[in-house]
mmCIF file of C-alpha atoms in Angstrom:
data_model
loop_
_atom_site.group_PDB
_atom_site.id
_atom_site.type_symbol
_atom_site.label_atom_id
_atom_site.label_comp_id
_atom_site.label_asym_id
_atom_site.label_seq_id
_atom_site.Cartn_x
_atom_site.Cartn_y
_atom_site.Cartn_z
ATOM 1 C CA UNK R 219 168.740 228.864 140.084
ATOM 2 C CA UNK R 220 167.063 232.189 139.466
ATOM 3 C CA UNK R 221 163.423 232.784 140.398
ATOM 4 C CA UNK R 222 162.625 232.847 136.701
ATOM 5 C CA UNK R 223 164.199 229.407 136.140
ATOM 6 C CA UNK R 224 162.403 227.941 139.138
ATOM 7 C CA UNK R 225 159.109 229.346 137.874
ATOM 8 C CA UNK R 226 159.755 227.804 134.441
ATOM 9 C CA UNK R 227 160.519 224.404 135.954
ATOM 10 C CA UNK R 228 157.430 224.538 138.158
ATOM 11 C CA UNK R 229 155.266 225.484 135.192
ATOM 12 C CA UNK R 230 156.693 222.609 133.150
ATOM 13 C CA UNK R 231 156.198 220.186 136.019
ATOM 14 C CA UNK R 232 152.607 221.303 136.582
ATOM 15 C CA UNK R 233 151.773 220.606 132.946
ATOM 16 C CA UNK R 234 152.962 217.019 133.465
ATOM 17 C CA UNK R 235 150.224 216.462 136.040
ATOM 18 C CA UNK R 236 148.475 213.725 133.961
ATOM 19 C CA UNK R 237 151.406 211.395 134.728
ATOM 20 C CA UNK R 238 152.302 212.506 138.257
ATOM 21 C CA UNK R 239 150.967 209.284 139.751
ATOM 22 C CA UNK R 240 152.338 206.954 137.071
ATOM 23 C CA UNK R 241 155.389 204.863 138.058
ATOM 24 C CA UNK R 242 158.419 205.821 135.958
ATOM 25 C CA UNK R 243 158.752 202.301 134.609
ATOM 26 C CA UNK R 244 155.196 202.487 133.218
ATOM 27 C CA UNK R 245 155.491 205.833 131.427
ATOM 28 C CA UNK R 246 155.583 205.598 127.640
ATOM 29 C CA UNK R 247 156.947 208.016 125.061
ATOM 30 C CA UNK R 248 153.469 208.812 123.762
ATOM 31 C CA UNK R 249 152.374 210.022 127.194
ATOM 32 C CA UNK R 250 155.289 212.451 127.351
ATOM 33 C CA UNK R 251 154.704 213.652 123.798
ATOM 34 C CA UNK R 252 150.953 214.056 124.394
ATOM 35 C CA UNK R 253 151.694 216.532 127.187
ATOM 36 C CA UNK R 254 153.806 218.641 124.842
ATOM 37 C CA UNK R 255 151.218 218.259 122.073
ATOM 38 C CA UNK R 256 148.537 219.617 124.407
ATOM 39 C CA UNK R 257 150.577 222.834 124.519
ATOM 40 C CA UNK R 258 150.900 223.167 120.753
ATOM 41 C CA UNK R 259 149.377 226.655 120.909
ATOM 42 C CA UNK R 260 152.019 227.702 123.435
ATOM 43 C CA UNK R 261 155.462 229.064 122.615
ATOM 44 C CA UNK R 262 158.531 226.925 121.922
ATOM 45 C CA UNK R 263 159.894 228.164 125.241
ATOM 46 C CA UNK R 264 156.884 226.794 127.147
ATOM 47 C CA UNK R 265 157.131 223.452 125.380
ATOM 48 C CA UNK R 266 160.885 223.420 125.988
ATOM 49 C CA UNK R 267 160.336 223.894 129.720
ATOM 50 C CA UNK R 268 158.148 220.791 129.787
ATOM 51 C CA UNK R 269 160.770 218.725 127.981
ATOM 52 C CA UNK R 270 163.520 220.057 130.257
ATOM 53 C CA UNK R 271 161.596 218.933 133.330
ATOM 54 C CA UNK R 272 160.999 215.526 131.761
ATOM 55 C CA UNK R 273 164.728 215.167 131.080
ATOM 56 C CA UNK R 274 165.649 216.163 134.637
ATOM 57 C CA UNK R 275 163.229 213.645 136.118
ATOM 58 C CA UNK R 276 164.517 210.873 133.842
ATOM 59 C CA UNK R 277 168.107 211.714 134.729
ATOM 60 C CA UNK R 278 167.260 211.239 138.398
ATOM 61 C CA UNK R 279 165.197 208.109 137.681
ATOM 62 C CA UNK R 280 167.928 206.416 135.641
ATOM 63 C CA UNK R 281 170.572 207.196 138.273
ATOM 64 C CA UNK R 282 168.414 205.589 140.921
ATOM 65 C CA UNK R 283 167.297 202.551 138.900
ATOM 66 C CA UNK R 284 163.704 203.749 138.663
ATOM 67 C CA UNK R 285 163.765 203.559 134.885
ATOM 68 C CA UNK R 286 166.000 201.737 132.434
ATOM 69 C CA UNK R 287 165.245 203.978 129.444
ATOM 70 C CA UNK R 288 165.115 207.745 128.988
ATOM 71 C CA UNK R 289 162.080 208.381 126.786
ATOM 72 C CA UNK R 290 162.429 212.145 127.246
ATOM 73 C CA UNK R 291 165.269 212.063 124.712
ATOM 74 C CA UNK R 292 162.689 211.398 121.980
ATOM 75 C CA UNK R 293 160.137 214.075 122.873
ATOM 76 C CA UNK R 294 159.871 216.822 120.266
ATOM 77 C CA UNK R 295 158.605 220.389 120.263
ATOM 78 C CA UNK R 296 155.552 220.632 118.016
ATOM 79 C CA UNK R 297 154.830 223.372 115.504
ATOM 80 C CA UNK R 298 153.512 226.494 117.149
ATOM 81 C CA UNK R 299 149.924 227.020 116.075
ATOM 82 C CA UNK R 300 148.401 230.438 115.958
ATOM 83 C CA UNK R 301 145.893 231.035 118.695
ATOM 84 C CA UNK R 302 142.332 231.560 117.639
ATOM 85 C CA UNK R 303 141.177 235.146 117.717
ATOM 86 C CA UNK R 304 139.422 235.854 120.990
ATOM 87 C CA UNK R 305 135.987 237.417 120.936
ATOM 88 C CA UNK R 306 134.454 239.606 123.608
ATOM 89 C CA UNK R 307 131.232 238.518 125.279
ATOM 90 C CA UNK R 308 128.173 240.129 123.702
ATOM 91 C CA UNK R 309 125.552 241.995 125.743
ATOM 92 C CA UNK R 310 123.180 239.070 125.148
ATOM 93 C CA UNK R 311 125.736 236.572 126.468
ATOM 94 C CA UNK R 312 126.419 238.671 129.560
ATOM 95 C CA UNK R 313 122.688 238.937 130.208
ATOM 96 C CA UNK R 314 122.458 235.160 129.876
ATOM 97 C CA UNK R 315 125.039 234.827 132.656
ATOM 98 C CA UNK R 316 123.107 237.176 134.951
ATOM 99 C CA UNK R 317 119.857 235.365 134.195
ATOM 100 C CA UNK R 318 121.438 232.020 135.087
ATOM 101 C CA UNK R 319 123.657 233.069 137.964
ATOM 102 C CA UNK R 320 122.119 230.391 140.198
ATOM 103 C CA UNK R 321 122.950 227.523 137.818
ATOM 104 C CA UNK R 322 124.767 224.770 139.697
ATOM 105 C CA UNK R 323 126.977 222.019 138.383
ATOM 106 C CA UNK R 324 125.838 218.417 138.608
ATOM 107 C CA UNK R 325 128.167 215.880 137.049
ATOM 108 C CA UNK R 326 127.520 212.328 135.979
ATOM 109 C CA UNK R 327 129.879 211.178 138.707
ATOM 110 C CA UNK R 328 130.032 212.389 142.290
ATOM 111 C CA UNK R 329 132.412 215.320 142.594
ATOM 112 C CA UNK R 330 133.463 217.881 145.211
ATOM 113 C CA UNK R 331 132.340 220.493 142.672
ATOM 114 C CA UNK R 332 128.744 219.262 142.615
ATOM 115 C CA UNK R 333 126.438 222.137 143.443
ATOM 116 C CA UNK R 334 129.020 224.805 142.548
ATOM 117 C CA UNK R 335 128.080 227.849 140.491
ATOM 118 C CA UNK R 336 129.850 229.025 137.345
ATOM 119 C CA UNK R 337 128.104 232.134 136.026
ATOM 120 C CA UNK R 338 129.221 234.263 138.974
ATOM 121 C CA UNK R 339 132.860 233.332 138.345
ATOM 122 C CA UNK R 340 132.526 234.206 134.655
ATOM 123 C CA UNK R 341 130.970 237.557 135.529
ATOM 124 C CA UNK R 342 133.874 238.390 137.837
ATOM 125 C CA UNK R 343 136.268 237.592 135.000
ATOM 126 C CA UNK R 344 134.346 239.762 132.542
ATOM 127 C CA UNK R 345 134.005 242.751 134.854
ATOM 128 C CA UNK R 346 137.615 242.667 136.092
ATOM 129 C CA UNK R 347 139.519 241.463 133.020
ATOM 130 C CA UNK R 348 141.442 238.972 135.163
ATOM 131 C CA UNK R 349 142.728 235.672 133.782
ATOM 132 C CA UNK R 350 141.041 232.569 135.176
ATOM 133 C CA UNK R 351 144.278 231.326 136.776
ATOM 134 C CA UNK R 352 144.722 234.699 138.455
ATOM 135 C CA UNK R 353 141.201 234.704 139.838
ATOM 136 C CA UNK R 354 141.354 231.144 141.174
ATOM 137 C CA UNK R 355 144.560 232.006 143.045
ATOM 138 C CA UNK R 356 143.338 235.346 144.412
ATOM 139 C CA UNK R 357 143.484 235.381 148.203
ATOM 140 C CA UNK R 358 140.440 236.659 150.091
ATOM 141 C CA UNK R 359 142.712 239.124 151.871
ATOM 142 C CA UNK R 360 143.497 240.736 148.503
ATOM 143 C CA UNK R 361 139.855 241.663 147.920
ATOM 144 C CA UNK R 362 139.071 245.115 149.332
ATOM 145 C CA UNK R 363 135.350 245.747 148.999
ATOM 146 C CA UNK R 364 135.201 249.082 150.815
ATOM 147 C CA UNK R 365 138.010 250.520 148.711
ATOM 148 C CA UNK R 366 136.561 248.760 145.642
ATOM 149 C CA UNK R 367 139.684 247.060 144.318
ATOM 150 C CA UNK R 368 141.392 243.670 144.073
ATOM 151 C CA UNK R 369 145.144 243.326 144.450
ATOM 152 C CA UNK R 370 145.949 241.042 141.536
ATOM 153 C CA UNK R 371 149.319 239.396 142.158
ATOM 154 C CA UNK R 372 149.392 237.606 138.810
ATOM 155 C CA UNK R 373 150.659 234.106 138.082
ATOM 156 C CA UNK R 374 153.689 234.558 135.820
ATOM 157 C CA UNK R 375 156.008 237.374 136.824
ATOM 158 C CA UNK R 376 156.402 239.954 139.542
ATOM 159 C CA UNK R 377 155.436 242.557 136.947
ATOM 160 C CA UNK R 378 151.953 241.024 136.826
ATOM 161 C CA UNK R 379 151.121 242.742 140.138
ATOM 162 C CA UNK R 380 148.371 245.297 139.572
ATOM 163 C CA UNK R 381 145.289 246.863 141.123
ATOM 164 C CA UNK R 382 141.965 245.817 139.592
ATOM 165 C CA UNK R 383 138.931 248.095 140.192
ATOM 166 C CA UNK R 384 135.715 246.423 141.336
ATOM 167 C CA UNK R 385 132.611 247.286 139.314
ATOM 168 C CA UNK R 386 129.566 247.986 141.478
ATOM 169 C CA UNK R 387 127.521 245.316 139.684
ATOM 170 C CA UNK R 388 129.690 242.478 140.953
ATOM 171 C CA UNK R 389 129.949 243.675 144.553
ATOM 172 C CA UNK R 390 127.141 241.321 145.695
ATOM 173 C CA UNK R 391 128.884 238.414 143.958
ATOM 174 C CA UNK R 392 132.177 239.117 145.701
ATOM 175 C CA UNK R 393 130.444 239.567 149.065
ATOM 176 C CA UNK R 394 128.762 236.185 148.666
ATOM 177 C CA UNK R 395 132.042 234.541 147.714
ATOM 178 C CA UNK R 396 133.896 236.095 150.658
ATOM 179 C CA UNK R 397 131.160 234.882 153.000
ATOM 180 C CA UNK R 398 132.444 231.347 152.453
ATOM 181 C CA UNK R 399 135.459 232.361 154.566
ATOM 182 C CA UNK R 400 137.934 230.520 152.370
ATOM 183 C CA UNK R 401 141.622 231.358 152.142
ATOM 184 C CA UNK R 402 141.004 232.145 148.478
ATOM 185 C CA UNK R 403 138.173 234.186 147.017
ATOM 186 C CA UNK R 404 137.035 231.323 144.797
ATOM 187 C CA UNK R 405 136.471 228.191 146.860
ATOM 188 C CA UNK R 406 133.835 225.481 147.095
ATOM 189 C CA UNK R 407 131.061 225.792 149.658
ATOM 190 C CA UNK R 408 133.190 223.526 151.849
ATOM 191 C CA UNK R 409 136.031 226.046 151.614
ATOM 192 C CA UNK R 410 138.286 224.025 149.302
ATOM 193 C CA UNK R 411 140.288 225.844 146.594
ATOM 194 C CA UNK R 412 139.355 225.157 142.972
ATOM 195 C CA UNK R 413 142.058 224.252 140.447
ATOM 196 C CA UNK R 414 141.849 225.427 136.847
ATOM 197 C CA UNK R 415 141.783 221.862 135.475
ATOM 198 C CA UNK R 416 138.832 220.974 137.705
ATOM 199 C CA UNK R 417 136.952 224.165 136.844
ATOM 200 C CA UNK R 418 137.445 224.114 133.086
ATOM 201 C CA UNK R 419 136.739 220.450 132.623
ATOM 202 C CA UNK R 420 134.065 219.421 133.300
ATOM 203 C CA UNK R 421 132.300 222.280 135.157
ATOM 204 C CA UNK R 422 132.792 225.104 132.631
ATOM 205 C CA UNK R 423 132.229 222.791 129.661
ATOM 206 C CA UNK R 424 128.989 221.489 131.191
ATOM 207 C CA UNK R 425 127.757 225.059 131.695
ATOM 208 C CA UNK R 426 128.556 225.976 128.074
ATOM 209 C CA UNK R 427 126.805 222.848 126.827
ATOM 210 C CA UNK R 428 123.633 223.619 128.784
ATOM 211 C CA UNK R 429 123.418 227.141 127.374
ATOM 212 C CA UNK R 430 124.851 226.630 123.899
#
């Protein structure tokens, strides 16, 4: 397989995370279709990668008597919906982030993300233009404060590699993040990496709700 194919399979497999821990014999068609439906704003290629992975797993499962029916054969690509137009943060919204940079998450249930900040992460995204997945995967060793740049290695293709200048206003934020001595720039206070799914829901949503 080419690197591109492997990357496509991995991406498709990652999107099936909601059913990773479900025994094959307990998986239903609706669960498989729901995963594809959740990517309705993505391209047909992205949805197709998910279905391909599902088919490969079912082929293996049926051969090894882990499932007696291949539900992946009934999963369909859904109509591609146009993405909503993205809007830039206003000056007032950016000021709101600076004013609430010390806001910390506190969920209804105990979580490893309790006590974690959000505004500083959003400010890094705004001032660098990086995608959230890119930032969460950025290694601490790729942040060069003295030279004022971040080596962004991207998440999709080798062509995503680029140098991102560091604005002076976020230098203190980056210094504070690096002081946690994590392998990645964005980690919990305990040094654990933060996954996009854990950050977006419920941490980011809770922050938006509190300042809506």
